[in-house]
Short mmCIF file of C-alpha atoms in Angstrom, two decimals:
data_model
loop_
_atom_site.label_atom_id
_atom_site.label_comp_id
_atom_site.label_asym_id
_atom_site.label_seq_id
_atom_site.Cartn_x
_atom_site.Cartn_y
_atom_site.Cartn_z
CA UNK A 80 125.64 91.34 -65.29
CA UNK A 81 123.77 90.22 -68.21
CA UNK A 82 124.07 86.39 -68.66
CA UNK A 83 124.38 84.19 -71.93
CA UNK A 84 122.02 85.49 -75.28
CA UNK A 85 121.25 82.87 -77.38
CA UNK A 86 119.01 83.96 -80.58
CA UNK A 87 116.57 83.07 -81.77
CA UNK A 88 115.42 80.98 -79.09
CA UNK A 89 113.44 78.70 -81.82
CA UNK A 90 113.90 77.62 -85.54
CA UNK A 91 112.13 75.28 -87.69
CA UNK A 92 113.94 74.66 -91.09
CA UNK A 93 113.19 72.73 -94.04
CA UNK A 94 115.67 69.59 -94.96
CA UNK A 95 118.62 70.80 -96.90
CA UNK A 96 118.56 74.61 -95.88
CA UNK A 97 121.40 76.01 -93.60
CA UNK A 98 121.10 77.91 -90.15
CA UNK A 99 122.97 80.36 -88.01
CA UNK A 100 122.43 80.35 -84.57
CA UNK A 101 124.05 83.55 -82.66
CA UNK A 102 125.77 83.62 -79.16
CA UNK A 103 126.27 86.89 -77.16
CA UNK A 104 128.62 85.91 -74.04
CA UNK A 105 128.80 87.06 -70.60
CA UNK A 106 130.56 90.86 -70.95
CA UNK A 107 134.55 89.92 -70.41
CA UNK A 108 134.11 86.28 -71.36
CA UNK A 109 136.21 85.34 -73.99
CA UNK A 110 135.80 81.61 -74.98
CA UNK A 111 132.43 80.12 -76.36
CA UNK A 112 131.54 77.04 -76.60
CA UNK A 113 128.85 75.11 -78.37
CA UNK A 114 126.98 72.33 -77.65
CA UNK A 115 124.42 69.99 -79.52
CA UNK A 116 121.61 68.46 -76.51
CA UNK A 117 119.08 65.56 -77.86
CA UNK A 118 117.31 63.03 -75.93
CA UNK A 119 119.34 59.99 -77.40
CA UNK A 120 122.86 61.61 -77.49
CA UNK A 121 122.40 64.10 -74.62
CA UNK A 122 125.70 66.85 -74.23
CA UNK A 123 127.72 66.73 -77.16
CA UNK A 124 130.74 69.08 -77.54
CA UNK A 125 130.69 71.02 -81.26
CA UNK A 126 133.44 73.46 -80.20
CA UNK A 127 134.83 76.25 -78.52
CA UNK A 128 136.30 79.45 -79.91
CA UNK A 129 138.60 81.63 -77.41
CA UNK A 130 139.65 84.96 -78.33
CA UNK A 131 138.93 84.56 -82.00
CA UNK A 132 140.73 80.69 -82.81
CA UNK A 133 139.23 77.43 -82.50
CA UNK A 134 140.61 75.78 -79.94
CA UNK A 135 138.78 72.40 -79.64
CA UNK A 136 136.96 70.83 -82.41
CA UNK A 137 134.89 67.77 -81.68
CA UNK A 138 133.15 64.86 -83.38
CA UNK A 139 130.72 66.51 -85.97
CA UNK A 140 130.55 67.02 -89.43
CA UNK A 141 132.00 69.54 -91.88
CA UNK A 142 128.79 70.94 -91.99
CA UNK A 143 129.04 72.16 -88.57
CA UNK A 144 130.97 75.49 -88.29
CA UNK A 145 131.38 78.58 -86.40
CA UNK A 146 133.41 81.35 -85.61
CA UNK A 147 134.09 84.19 -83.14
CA UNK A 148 134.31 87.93 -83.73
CA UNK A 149 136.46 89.82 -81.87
CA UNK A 150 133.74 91.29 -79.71
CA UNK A 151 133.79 87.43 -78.31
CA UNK A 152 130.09 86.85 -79.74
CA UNK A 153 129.83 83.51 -82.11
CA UNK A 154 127.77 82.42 -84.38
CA UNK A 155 127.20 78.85 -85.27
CA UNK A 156 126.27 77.54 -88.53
CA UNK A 157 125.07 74.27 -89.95
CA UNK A 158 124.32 73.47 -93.67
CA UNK A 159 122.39 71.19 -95.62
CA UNK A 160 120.27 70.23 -92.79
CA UNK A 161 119.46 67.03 -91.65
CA UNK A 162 116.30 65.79 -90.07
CA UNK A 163 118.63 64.59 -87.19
CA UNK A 164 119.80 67.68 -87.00
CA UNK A 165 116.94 68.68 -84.93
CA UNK A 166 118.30 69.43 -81.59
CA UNK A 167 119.17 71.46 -79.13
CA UNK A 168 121.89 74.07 -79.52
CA UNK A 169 123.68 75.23 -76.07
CA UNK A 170 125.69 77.93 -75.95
CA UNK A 171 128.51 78.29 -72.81
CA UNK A 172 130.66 81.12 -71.88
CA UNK A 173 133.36 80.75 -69.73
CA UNK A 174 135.82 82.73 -67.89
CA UNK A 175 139.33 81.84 -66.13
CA UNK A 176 139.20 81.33 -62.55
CA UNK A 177 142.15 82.66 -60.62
CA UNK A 178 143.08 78.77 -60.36
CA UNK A 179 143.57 78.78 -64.40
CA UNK A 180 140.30 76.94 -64.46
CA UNK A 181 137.79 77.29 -66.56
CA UNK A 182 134.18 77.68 -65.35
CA UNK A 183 130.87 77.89 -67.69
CA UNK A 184 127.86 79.56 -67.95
CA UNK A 185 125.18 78.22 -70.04
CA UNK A 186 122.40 80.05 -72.06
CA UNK A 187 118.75 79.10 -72.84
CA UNK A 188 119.72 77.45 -76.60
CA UNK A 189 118.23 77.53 -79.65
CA UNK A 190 115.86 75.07 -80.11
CA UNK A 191 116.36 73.97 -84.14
CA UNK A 192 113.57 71.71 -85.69
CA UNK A 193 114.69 70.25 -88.93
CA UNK A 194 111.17 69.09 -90.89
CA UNK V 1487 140.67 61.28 -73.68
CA UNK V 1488 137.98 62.40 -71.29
CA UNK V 1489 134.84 60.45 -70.40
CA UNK V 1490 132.48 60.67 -67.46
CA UNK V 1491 129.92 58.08 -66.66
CA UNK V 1492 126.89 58.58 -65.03
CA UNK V 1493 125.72 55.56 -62.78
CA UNK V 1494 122.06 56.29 -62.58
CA UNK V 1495 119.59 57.38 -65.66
CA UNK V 1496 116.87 57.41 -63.55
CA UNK V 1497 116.22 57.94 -59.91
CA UNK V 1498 112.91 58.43 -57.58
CA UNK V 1499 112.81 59.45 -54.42
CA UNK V 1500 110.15 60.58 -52.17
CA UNK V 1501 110.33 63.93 -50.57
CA UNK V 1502 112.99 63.81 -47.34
CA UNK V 1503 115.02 61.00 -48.74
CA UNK V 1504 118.77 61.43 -49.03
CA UNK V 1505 120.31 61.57 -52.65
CA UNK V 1506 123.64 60.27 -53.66
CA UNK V 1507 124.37 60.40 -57.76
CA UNK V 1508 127.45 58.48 -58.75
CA UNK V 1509 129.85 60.07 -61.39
CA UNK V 1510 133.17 58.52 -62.30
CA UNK V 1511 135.60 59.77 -65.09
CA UNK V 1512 138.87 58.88 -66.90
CA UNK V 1513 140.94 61.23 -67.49
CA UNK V 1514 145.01 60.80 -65.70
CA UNK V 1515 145.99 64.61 -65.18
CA UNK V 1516 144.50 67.48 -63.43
CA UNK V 1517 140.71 68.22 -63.72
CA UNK V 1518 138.25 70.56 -62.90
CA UNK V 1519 134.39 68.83 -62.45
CA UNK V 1520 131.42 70.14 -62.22
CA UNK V 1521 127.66 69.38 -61.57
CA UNK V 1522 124.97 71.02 -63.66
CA UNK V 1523 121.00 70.91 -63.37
CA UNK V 1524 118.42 71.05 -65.82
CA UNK V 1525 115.41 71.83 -64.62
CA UNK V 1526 112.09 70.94 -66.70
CA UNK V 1527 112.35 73.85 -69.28
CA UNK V 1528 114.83 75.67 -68.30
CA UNK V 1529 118.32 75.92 -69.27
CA UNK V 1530 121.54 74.27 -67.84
CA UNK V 1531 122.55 75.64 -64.38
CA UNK V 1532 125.69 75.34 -62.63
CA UNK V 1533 125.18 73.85 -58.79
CA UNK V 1534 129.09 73.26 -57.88
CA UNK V 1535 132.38 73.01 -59.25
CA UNK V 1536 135.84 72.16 -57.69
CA UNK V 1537 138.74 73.17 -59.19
CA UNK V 1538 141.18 73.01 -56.10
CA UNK V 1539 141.74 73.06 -52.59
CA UNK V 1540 138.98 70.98 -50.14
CA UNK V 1541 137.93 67.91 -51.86
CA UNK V 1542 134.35 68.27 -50.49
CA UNK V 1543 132.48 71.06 -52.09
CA UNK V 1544 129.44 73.08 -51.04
CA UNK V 1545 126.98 74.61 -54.01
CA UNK V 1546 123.65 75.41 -54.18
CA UNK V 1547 120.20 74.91 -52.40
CA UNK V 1548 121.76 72.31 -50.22
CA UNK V 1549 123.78 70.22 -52.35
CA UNK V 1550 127.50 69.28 -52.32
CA UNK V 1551 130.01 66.95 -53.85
CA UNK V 1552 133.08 64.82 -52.34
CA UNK V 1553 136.17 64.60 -55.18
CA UNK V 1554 138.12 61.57 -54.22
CA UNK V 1555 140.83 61.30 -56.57
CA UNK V 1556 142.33 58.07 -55.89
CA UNK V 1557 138.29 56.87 -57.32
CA UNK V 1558 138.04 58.85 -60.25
CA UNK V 1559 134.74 59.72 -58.73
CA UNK V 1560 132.78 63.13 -58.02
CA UNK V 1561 129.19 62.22 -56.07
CA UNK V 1562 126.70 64.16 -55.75
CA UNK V 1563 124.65 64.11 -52.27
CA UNK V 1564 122.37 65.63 -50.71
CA UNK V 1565 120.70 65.18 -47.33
CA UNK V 1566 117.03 65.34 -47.79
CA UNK V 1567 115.29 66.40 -51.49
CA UNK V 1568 112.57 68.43 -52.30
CA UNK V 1569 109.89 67.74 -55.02
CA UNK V 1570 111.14 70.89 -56.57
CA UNK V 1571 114.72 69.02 -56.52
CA UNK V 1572 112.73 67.15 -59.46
CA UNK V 1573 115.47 67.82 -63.13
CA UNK V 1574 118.31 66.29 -64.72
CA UNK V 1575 121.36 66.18 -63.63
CA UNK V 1576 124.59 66.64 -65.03
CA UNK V 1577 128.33 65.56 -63.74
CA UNK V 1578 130.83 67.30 -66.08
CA UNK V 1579 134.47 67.16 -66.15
CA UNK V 1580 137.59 69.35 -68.53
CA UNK V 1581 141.26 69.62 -67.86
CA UNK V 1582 142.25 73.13 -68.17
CA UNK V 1583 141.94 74.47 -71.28
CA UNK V 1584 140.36 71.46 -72.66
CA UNK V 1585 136.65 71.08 -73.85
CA UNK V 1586 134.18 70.44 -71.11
CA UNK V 1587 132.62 66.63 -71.50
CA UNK V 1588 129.25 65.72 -69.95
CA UNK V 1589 128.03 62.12 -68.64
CA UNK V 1590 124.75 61.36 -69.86
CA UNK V 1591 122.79 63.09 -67.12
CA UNK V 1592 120.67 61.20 -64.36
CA UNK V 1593 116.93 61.94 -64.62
CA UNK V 1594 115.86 62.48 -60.27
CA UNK V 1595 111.66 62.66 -60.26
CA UNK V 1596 110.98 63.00 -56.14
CA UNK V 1597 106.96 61.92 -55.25
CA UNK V 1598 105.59 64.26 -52.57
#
């Protein structure tokens, strides 16, 4: 089966623009989550959408949003960008293991340069 | 709330060495952990998980993990790397139903 789509695969934005970054999960997957990777912070949690709702939230700004159609695909988006902004972006699907676990499947990421 | 701490930002190893990465967490209820790999380039891959059951787990191209609950830990091992064993590696760790929270990854570079 097809794995995780992240588009596009690179960005480069200008300071103060906004950005949507897209997520296609694995076919029957329905919770995304998102995740910001940089060399100083390394894996931070944004958040994760399951069946349409929000269900965790973490430690970003108001500028950081998303949502989840009922397809399952998400889209990310940030606003008035920030240089440190520049990042990253991980996209994980996940399924629920007959143990009512959750297990997560990561795709390439869009790589977002902020200039 | 979760954390998981990485021991080790940066290992090397020469080829046939054994490998043990330390990864400790705090978190008092049921968890399910994971170790990812990042090769140079390439996106996050999944080489184990345990959820349940048999505290030592078996993943990919030779590695494996030992749970120990009582330790908070989850260690990586394996018995004798490669140079292409050379990525980052990433201990993870969510209760059910909870977000999925990654130590800061240990860097392994194995010499030939």
């Amino acid at each position: 089966k097809a794995g995780v789509t992240q588009t596009p695969r690179y960005l480069i934005k200008t300071r103060g623009q906004q950005v949507t970054l897209s997520c296609s999960p694995i076919s029957g997957h329905r919770s995304v989550s998102w995740y910001q990777q940089t060399p100083g912070q390394g894996l931070q949690f944004l958040f994760e959408y399951f069946s349409e709702t929000q269900r965790n939230k973490g430690n970003f700004p108001g500028r950081f949003s998303g949502r989840q159609f009922s397809n399952s695909r998400s889209e990310m988006n940030v606003s008035t960008l920030e240089l440190g902004d520049s990042a990253l972006y991980l996209c994980a699907s996940s399924f629920r293991s007959s143990e009512g676990a959750d297990g997560y499947t990561f795709g390439s990421g869009t790589r977002l340069t902020v200039v | 709330a979760q954390s998981v701490s990485q021991h080790n930002h940066h290992v090397i190893l020469s080829e046939a060495a054994s490998l043990e990465l330390g990864c400790n967490y705090s978190y008092g209820g049921t968890v399910n952990l994971f170790w990812y790999v990042q090769y140079p380039g390439q996106h996050l891959q999944l080489l184990l998980k345990y959820f349940s059951g048999d505290p030592l787990v078996k993943g990919i191209k030779g590695f494996e993990a030992e749970f120990i609950k009582s330790k908070f830990s989850f260690n990586l091992r394996k018995p004798s790397v490669q140079w292409s064993d050379t990525a980052e590696y990433f201990c993870a760790v969510n209760a059910p139903r909870n977000k999925l929270i990654f130590g800061a990854g240990t860097r392994l570079a194995v010499h030939p």
